[in-house]
mmCIF file of C-alpha atoms in Angstrom:
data_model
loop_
_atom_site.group_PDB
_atom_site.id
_atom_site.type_symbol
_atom_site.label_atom_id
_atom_site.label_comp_id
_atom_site.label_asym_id
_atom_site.label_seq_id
_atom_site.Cartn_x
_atom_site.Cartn_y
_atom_site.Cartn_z
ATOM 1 C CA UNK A 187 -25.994 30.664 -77.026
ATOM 2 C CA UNK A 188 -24.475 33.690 -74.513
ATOM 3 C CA UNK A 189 -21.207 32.366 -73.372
ATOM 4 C CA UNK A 190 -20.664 32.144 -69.735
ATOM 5 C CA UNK A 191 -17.573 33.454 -68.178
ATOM 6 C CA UNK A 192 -16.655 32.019 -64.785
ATOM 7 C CA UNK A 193 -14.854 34.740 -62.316
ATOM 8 C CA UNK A 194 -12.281 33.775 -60.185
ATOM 9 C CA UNK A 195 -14.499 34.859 -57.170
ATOM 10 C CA UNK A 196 -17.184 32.437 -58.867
ATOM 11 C CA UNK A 197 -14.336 29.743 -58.443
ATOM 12 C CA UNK A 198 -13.478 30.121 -55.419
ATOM 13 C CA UNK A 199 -16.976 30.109 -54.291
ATOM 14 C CA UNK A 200 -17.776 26.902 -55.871
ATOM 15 C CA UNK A 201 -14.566 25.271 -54.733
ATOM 16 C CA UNK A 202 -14.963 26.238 -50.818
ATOM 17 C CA UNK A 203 -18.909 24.719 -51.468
ATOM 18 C CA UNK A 204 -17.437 21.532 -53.181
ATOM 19 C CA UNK A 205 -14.657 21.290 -50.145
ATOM 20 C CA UNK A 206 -17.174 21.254 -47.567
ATOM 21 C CA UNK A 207 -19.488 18.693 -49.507
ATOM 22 C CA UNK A 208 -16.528 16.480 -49.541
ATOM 23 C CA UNK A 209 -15.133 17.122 -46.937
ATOM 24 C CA UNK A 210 -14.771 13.891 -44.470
ATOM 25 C CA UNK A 211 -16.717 13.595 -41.338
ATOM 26 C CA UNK A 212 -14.553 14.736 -38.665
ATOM 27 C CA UNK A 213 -12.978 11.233 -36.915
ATOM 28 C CA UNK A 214 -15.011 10.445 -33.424
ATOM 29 C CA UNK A 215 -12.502 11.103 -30.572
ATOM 30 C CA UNK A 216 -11.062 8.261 -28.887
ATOM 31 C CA UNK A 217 -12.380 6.688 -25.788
ATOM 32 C CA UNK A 218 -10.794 7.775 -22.674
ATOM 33 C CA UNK A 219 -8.338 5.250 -21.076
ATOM 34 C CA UNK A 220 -9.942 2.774 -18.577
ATOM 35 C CA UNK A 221 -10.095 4.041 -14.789
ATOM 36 C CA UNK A 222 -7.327 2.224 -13.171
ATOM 37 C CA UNK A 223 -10.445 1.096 -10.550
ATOM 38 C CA UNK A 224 -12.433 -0.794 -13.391
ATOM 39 C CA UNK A 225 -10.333 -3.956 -13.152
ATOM 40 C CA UNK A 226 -9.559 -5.726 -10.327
ATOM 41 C CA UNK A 227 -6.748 -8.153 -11.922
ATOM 42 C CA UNK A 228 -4.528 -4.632 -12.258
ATOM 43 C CA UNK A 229 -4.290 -4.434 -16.201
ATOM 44 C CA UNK A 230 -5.664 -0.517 -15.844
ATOM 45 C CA UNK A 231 -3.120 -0.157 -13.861
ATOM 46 C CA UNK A 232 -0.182 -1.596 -15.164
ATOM 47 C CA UNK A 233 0.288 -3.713 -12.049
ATOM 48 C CA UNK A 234 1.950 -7.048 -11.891
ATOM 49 C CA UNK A 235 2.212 -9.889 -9.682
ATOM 50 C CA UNK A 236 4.821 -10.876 -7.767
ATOM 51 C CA UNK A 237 6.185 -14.257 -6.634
ATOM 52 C CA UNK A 238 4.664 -13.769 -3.090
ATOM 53 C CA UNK A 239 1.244 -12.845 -4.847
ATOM 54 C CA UNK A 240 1.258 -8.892 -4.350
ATOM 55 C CA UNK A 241 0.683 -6.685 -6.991
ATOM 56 C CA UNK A 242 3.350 -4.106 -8.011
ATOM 57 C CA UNK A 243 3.539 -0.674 -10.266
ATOM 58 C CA UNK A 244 6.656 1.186 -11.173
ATOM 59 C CA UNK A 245 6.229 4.655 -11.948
ATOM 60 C CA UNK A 246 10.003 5.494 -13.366
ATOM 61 C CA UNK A 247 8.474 9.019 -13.802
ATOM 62 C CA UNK A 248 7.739 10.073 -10.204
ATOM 63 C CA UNK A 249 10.584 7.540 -9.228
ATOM 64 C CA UNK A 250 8.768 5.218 -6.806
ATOM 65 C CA UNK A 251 7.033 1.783 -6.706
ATOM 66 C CA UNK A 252 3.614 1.012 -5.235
ATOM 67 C CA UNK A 253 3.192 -2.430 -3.799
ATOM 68 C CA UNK A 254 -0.145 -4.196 -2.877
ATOM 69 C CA UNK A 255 -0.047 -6.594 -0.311
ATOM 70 C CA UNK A 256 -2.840 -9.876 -0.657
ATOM 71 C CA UNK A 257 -4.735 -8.258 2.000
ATOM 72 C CA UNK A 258 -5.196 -4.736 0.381
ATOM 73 C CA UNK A 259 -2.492 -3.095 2.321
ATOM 74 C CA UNK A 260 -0.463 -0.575 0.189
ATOM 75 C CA UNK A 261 3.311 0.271 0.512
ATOM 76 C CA UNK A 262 5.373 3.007 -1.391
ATOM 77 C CA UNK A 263 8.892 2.812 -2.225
ATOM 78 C CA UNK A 264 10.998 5.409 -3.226
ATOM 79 C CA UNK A 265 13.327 3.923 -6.392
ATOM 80 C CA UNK A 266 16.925 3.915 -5.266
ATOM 81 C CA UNK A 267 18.492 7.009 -6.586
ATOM 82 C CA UNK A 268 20.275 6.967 -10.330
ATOM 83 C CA UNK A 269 23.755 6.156 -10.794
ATOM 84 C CA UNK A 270 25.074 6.892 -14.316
ATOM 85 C CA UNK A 271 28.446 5.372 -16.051
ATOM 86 C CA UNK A 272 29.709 8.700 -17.850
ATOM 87 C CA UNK A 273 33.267 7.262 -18.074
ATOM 88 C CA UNK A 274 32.677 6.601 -21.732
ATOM 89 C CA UNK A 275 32.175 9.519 -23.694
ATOM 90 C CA UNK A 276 29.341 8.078 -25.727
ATOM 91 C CA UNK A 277 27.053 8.193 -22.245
ATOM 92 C CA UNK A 278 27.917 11.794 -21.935
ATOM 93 C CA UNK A 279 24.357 12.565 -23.257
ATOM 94 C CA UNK A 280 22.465 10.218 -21.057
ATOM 95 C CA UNK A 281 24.253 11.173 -17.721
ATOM 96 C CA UNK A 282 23.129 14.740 -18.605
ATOM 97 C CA UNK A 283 20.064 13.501 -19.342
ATOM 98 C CA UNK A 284 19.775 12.035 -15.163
ATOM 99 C CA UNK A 285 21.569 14.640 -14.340
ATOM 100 C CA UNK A 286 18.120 16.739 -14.924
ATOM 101 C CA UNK A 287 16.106 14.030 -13.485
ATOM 102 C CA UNK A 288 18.245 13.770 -10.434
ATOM 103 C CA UNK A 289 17.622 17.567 -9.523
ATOM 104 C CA UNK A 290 14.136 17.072 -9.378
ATOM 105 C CA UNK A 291 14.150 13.773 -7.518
ATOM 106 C CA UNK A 292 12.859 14.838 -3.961
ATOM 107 C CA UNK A 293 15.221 13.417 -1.199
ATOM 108 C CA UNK A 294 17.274 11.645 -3.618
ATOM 109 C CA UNK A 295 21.373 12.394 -3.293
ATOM 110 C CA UNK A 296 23.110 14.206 -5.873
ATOM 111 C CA UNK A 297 24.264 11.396 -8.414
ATOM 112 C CA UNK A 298 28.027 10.680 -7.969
ATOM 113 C CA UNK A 299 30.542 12.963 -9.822
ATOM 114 C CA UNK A 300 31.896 10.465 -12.924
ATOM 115 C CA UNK A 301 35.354 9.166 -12.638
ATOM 116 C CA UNK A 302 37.944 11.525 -13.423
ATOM 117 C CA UNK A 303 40.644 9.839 -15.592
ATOM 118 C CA UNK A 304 44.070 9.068 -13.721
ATOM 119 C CA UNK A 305 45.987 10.540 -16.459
ATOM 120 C CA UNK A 306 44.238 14.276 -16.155
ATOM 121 C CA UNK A 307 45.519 15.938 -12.530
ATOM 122 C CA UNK A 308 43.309 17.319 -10.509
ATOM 123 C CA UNK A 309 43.208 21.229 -10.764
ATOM 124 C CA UNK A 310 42.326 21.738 -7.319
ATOM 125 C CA UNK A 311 45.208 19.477 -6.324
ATOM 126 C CA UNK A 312 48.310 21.491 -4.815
ATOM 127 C CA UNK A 313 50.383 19.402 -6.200
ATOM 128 C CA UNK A 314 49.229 19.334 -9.787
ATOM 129 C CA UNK A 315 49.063 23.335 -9.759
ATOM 130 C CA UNK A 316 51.925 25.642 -12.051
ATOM 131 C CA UNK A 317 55.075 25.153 -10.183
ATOM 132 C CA UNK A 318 56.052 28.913 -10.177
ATOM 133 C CA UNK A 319 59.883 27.750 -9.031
ATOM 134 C CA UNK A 320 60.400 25.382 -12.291
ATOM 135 C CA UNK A 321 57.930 27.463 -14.713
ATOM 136 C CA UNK A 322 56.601 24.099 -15.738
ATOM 137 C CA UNK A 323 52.817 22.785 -15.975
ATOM 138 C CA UNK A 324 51.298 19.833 -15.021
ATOM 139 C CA UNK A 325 50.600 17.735 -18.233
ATOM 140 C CA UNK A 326 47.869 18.631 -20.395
ATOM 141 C CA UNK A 327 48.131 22.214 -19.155
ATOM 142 C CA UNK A 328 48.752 25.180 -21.184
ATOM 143 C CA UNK A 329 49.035 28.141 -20.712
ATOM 144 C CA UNK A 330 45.941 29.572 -19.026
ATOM 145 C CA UNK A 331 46.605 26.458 -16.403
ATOM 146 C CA UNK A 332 45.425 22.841 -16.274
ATOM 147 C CA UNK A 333 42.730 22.124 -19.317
ATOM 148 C CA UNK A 334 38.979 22.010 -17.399
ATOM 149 C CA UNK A 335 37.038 18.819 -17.123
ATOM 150 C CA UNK A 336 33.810 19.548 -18.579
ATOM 151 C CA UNK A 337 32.096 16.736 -16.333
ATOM 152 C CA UNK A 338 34.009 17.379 -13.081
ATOM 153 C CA UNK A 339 31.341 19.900 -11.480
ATOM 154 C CA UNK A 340 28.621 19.830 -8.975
ATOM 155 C CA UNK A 341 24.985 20.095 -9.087
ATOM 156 C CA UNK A 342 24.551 22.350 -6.605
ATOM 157 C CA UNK A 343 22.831 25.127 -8.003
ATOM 158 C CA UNK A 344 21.564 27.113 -5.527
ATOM 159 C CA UNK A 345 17.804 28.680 -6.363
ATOM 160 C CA UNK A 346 17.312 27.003 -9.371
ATOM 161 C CA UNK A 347 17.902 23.613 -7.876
ATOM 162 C CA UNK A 348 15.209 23.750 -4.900
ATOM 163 C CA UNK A 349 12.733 25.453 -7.213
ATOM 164 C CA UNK A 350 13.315 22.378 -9.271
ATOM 165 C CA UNK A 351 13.009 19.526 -6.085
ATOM 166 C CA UNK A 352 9.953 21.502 -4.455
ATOM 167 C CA UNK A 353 8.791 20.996 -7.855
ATOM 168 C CA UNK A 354 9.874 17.283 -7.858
ATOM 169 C CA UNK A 355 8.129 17.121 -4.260
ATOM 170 C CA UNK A 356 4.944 18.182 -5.286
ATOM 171 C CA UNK A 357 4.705 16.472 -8.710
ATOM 172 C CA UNK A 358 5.650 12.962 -7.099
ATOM 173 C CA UNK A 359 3.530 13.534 -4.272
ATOM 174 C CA UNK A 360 0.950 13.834 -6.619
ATOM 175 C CA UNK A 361 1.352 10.802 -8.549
ATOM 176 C CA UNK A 362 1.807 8.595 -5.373
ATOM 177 C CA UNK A 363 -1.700 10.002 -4.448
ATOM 178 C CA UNK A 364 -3.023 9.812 -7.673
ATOM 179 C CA UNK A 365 -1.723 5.511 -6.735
ATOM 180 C CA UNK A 366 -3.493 5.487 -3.639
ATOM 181 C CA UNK A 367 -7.131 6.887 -4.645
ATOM 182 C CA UNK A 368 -7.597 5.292 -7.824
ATOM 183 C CA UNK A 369 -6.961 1.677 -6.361
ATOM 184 C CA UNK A 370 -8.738 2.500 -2.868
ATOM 185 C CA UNK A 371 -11.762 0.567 -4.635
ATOM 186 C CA UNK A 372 -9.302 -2.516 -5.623
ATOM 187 C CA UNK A 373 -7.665 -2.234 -2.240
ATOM 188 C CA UNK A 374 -10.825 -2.652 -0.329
ATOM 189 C CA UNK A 375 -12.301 -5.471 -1.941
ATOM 190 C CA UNK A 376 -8.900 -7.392 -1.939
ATOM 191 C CA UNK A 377 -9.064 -6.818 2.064
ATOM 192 C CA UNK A 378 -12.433 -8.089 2.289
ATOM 193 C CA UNK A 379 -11.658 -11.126 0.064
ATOM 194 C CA UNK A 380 -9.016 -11.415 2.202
ATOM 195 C CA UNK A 381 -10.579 -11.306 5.345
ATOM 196 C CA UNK A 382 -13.206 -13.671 4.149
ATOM 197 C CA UNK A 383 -10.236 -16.571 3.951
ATOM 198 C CA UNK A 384 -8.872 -15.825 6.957
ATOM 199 C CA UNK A 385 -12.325 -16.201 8.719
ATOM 200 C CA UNK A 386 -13.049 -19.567 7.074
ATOM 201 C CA UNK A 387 -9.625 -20.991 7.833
ATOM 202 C CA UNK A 388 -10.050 -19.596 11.945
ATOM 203 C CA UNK A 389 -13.222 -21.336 12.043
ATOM 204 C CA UNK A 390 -11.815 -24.344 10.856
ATOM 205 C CA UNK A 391 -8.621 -23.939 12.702
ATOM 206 C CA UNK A 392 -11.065 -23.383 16.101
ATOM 207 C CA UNK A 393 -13.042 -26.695 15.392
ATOM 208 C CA UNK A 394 -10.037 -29.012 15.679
ATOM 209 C CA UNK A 395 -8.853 -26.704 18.711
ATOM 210 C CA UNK A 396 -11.701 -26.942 20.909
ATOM 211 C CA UNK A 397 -11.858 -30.914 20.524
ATOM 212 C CA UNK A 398 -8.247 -31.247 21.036
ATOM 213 C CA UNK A 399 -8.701 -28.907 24.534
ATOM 214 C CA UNK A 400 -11.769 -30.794 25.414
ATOM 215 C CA UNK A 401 -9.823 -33.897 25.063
ATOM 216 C CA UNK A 402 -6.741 -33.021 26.615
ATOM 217 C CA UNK A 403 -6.070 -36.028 29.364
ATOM 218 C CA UNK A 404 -3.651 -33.724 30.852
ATOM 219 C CA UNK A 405 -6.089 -30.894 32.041
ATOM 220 C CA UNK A 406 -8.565 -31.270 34.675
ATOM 221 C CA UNK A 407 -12.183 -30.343 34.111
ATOM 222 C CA UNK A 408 -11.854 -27.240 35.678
ATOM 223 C CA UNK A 409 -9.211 -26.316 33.462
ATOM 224 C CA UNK A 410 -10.324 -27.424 30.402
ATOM 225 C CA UNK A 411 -12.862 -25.411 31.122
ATOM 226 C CA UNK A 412 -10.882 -22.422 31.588
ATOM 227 C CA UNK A 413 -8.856 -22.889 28.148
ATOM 228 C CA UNK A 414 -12.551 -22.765 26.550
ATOM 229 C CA UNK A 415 -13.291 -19.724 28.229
ATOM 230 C CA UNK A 416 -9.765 -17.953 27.324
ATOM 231 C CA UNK A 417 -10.250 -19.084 23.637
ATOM 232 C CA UNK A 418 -14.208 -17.255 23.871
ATOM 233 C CA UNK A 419 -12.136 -14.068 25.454
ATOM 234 C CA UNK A 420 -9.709 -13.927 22.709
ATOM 235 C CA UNK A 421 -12.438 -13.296 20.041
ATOM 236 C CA UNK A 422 -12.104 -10.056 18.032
ATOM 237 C CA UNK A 423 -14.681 -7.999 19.594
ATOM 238 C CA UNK A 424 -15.106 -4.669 17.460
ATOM 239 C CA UNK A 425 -18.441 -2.355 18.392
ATOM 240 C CA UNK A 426 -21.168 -1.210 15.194
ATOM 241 C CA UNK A 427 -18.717 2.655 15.341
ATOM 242 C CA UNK A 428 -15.318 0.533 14.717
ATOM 243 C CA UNK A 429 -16.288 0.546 10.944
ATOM 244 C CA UNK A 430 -15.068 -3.346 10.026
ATOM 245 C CA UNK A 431 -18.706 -5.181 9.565
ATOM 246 C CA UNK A 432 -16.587 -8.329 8.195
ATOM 247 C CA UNK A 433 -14.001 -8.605 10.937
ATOM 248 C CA UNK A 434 -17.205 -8.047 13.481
ATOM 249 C CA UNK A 435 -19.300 -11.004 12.321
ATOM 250 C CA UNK A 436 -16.558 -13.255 12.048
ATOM 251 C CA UNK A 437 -15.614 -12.406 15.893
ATOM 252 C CA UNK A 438 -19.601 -12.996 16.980
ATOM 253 C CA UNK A 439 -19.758 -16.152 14.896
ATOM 254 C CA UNK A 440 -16.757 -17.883 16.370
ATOM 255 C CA UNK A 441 -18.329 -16.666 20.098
ATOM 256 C CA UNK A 442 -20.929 -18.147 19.475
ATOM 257 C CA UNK A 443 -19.309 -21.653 18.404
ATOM 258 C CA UNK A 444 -17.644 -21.851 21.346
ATOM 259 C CA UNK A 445 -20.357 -21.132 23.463
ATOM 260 C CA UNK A 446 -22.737 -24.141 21.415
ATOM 261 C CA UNK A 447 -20.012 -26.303 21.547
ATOM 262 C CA UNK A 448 -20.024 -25.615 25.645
ATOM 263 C CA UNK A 449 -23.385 -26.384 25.995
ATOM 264 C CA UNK A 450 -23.079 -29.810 24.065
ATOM 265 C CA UNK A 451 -19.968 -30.962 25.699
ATOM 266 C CA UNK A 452 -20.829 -29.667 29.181
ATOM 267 C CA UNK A 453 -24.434 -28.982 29.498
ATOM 268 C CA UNK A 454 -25.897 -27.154 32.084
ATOM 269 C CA UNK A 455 -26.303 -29.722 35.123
ATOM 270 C CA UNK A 456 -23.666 -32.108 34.272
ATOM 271 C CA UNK A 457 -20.880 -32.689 36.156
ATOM 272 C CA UNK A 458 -18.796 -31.275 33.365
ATOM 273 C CA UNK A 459 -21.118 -27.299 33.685
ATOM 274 C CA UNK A 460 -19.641 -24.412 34.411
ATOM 275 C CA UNK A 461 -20.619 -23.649 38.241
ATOM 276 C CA UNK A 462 -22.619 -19.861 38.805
ATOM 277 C CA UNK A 463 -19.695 -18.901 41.008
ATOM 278 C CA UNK A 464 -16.743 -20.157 38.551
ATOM 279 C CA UNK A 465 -18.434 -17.656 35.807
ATOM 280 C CA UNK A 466 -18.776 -14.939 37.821
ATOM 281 C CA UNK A 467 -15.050 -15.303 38.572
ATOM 282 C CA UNK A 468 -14.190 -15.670 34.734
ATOM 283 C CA UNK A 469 -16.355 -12.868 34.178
ATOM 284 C CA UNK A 470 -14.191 -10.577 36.360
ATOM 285 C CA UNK A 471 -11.115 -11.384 34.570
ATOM 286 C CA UNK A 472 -12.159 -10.818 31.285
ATOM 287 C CA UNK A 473 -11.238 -8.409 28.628
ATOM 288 C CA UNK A 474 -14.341 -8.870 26.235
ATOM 289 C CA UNK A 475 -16.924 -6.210 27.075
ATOM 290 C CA UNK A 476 -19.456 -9.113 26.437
ATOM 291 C CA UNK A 477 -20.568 -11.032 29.641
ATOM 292 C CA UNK A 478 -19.764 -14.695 28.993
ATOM 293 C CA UNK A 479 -22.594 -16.735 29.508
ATOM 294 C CA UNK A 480 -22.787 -19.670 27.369
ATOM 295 C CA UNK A 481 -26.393 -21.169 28.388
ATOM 296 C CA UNK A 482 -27.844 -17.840 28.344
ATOM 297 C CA UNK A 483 -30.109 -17.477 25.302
ATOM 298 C CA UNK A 484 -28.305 -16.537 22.124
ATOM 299 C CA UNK A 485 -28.523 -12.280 21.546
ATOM 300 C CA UNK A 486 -30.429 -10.764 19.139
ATOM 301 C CA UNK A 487 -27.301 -8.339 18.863
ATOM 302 C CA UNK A 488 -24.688 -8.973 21.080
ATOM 303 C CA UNK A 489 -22.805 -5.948 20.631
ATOM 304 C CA UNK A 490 -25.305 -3.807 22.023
ATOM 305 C CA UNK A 491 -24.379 -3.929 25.319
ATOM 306 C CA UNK A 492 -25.487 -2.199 28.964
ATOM 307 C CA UNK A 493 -22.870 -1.889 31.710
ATOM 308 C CA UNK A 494 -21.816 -5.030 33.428
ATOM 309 C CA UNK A 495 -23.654 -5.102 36.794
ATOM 310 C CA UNK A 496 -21.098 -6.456 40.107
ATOM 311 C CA UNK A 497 -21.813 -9.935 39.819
ATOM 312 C CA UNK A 498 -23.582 -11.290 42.511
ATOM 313 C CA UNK A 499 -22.817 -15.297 43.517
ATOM 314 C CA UNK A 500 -26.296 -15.910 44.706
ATOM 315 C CA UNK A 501 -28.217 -14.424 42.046
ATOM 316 C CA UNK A 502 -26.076 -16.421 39.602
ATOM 317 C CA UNK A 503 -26.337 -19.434 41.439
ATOM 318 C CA UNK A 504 -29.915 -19.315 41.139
ATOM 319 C CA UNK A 505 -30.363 -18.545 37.613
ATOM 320 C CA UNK A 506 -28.450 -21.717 37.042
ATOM 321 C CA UNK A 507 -30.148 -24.660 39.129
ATOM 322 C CA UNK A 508 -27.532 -27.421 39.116
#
């Protein structure tokens, strides 16, 4: 049998064939962190709740805090500005370490110079300089002058130091806009919510009020009246172009309670109606651009409206037969 010599070229050739036979799959890349606006409880964001039920996030980088009110409202504070303890030489490293972060803080004051110790003079102190009469130095001076504190200098820095805040500037301005776009979506539904509870509890609020005006032994008819009319003109009023379809509805619905609860308490004809003249009157005081009419037909949509025509006694006085 012919023996069979294996090259070293045939060796290599086999082994890069066998390597990429065995070689493992390549690992799938990991999934891409969660969009901070796919959660509404603030886990994406790293948001937590505080005691008066806001939400808050701490970015330490960019140095500022992003608060979310209950009603979607966002604030931005700036963190207050670093103070480091370099009196013990074992922080040296740190303080140098917020010294950097310092210089690129935008608006932030230059961190305090560390304590000088009581026992080193001061070498731009007259009185600790070389007495030239006595030949003597100050102590711990030798004879190029008083020793130099290392960590007795400024940060000013000229150049370098505002190419390094602009930089600061733009990076944190960044990251707090980075904040307010990526929980826009969270914001807005926590205002809605929000604005959903505060309609239920007005409505509620504006049941017990009306009966308790009606009621009022105190207030003649005519002004009883009145009070229901200034509660109708106090009504958020917001046309289809002023963008807030929730805060809208809620201002027609509780218009239009008042005006049913008008017509049940003091119908048209009873001695308790409003009189044609007395709403024209109201009517010119008002600051609603709606007419108020409360035994005219409800509107198909209320807050289309036409220019208020000069009211004319007569005309009302016969569109409401007593």
């Amino acid at each position: 049998m012919a023996g069979w010599r294996l090259t070293l070229r045939d060796a290599l050739g086999l082994g890069l064939v066998a390597g990429s036979i065995a070689a493992a799959p390549p690992a799938p890349r990991p999934a891409p962190p969660p969009s901070l606006t796919e959660t509404h409880d603030g886990s994406a964001l790293d948001l937590h709740p505080r005691a008066d039920g806001s939400l808050e996030h701490v970015d330490r980088k960019a140095h500022f805090t992003g608060i979310i009110r209950p009603d979607g409202r966002a604030q931005l504070e700036d963190r207050p500005a670093i103070e480091p303890l370099v009196d013990d030489p074992r922080r040296v490293a740190q303080f140098l370490r917020d010294l950097g972060d310092a210089i690129a803080r935008p608006g932030g004051p230059d961190p305090p110079s560390p304590p000088a110790d009581p026992h080193t003079p001061d070498p731009y102190d007259p009185r600790g300089r070389l007495d030239a009469a006595t030949d003597r130095s100050p102590p711990g001076a030798g004879s190029l002058g008083p020793a130099p504190i290392m960590l007795g200098v400024g940060v000013r820095m000229g150049g370098l130091a505002d190419m390094l805040l602009r930089r600061g500037q733009r990076r944190h301005t960044k990251a707090k806009q980075a904040f307010l776009e990526q929980t826009a979506p969270m914001r807005d539904q926590m205002a809605r919510d929000h604005e959903q509870r505060r309609q239920r509890t007005a409505m509620l609020q504006l049941g017990r009020e009306l009966s308790t005006v009606w009621r009022d032994p105190a207030r003649s008819a005519a002004e009883r009246r009145r009070a229901l009319f200034l509660l109708w003109d106090d009504c958020e009023e917001l046309a289809r172009d002023e963008g807030d379809d929730g805060r809208r509805e809620g201002g027609e619905q509780m218009r239009r309670r008042i005006e049913a609860f008008i017509r049940r308490v003091a119908p048209p004809g009873s001695d308790d109606a409003f009189d044609p003249l007395e709403l024209s009157r109201l009517n010119r005081s008002r600051h609603s651009r709606q007419r108020f009419d409360p035994y005219a037909a409800p509107r198909a949509d209320p807050l289309e409206l036409a220019p208020t025509p000069v009211e004319d006694p007569e005309r009302d006085r016969s569109s409401h037969p007593q």
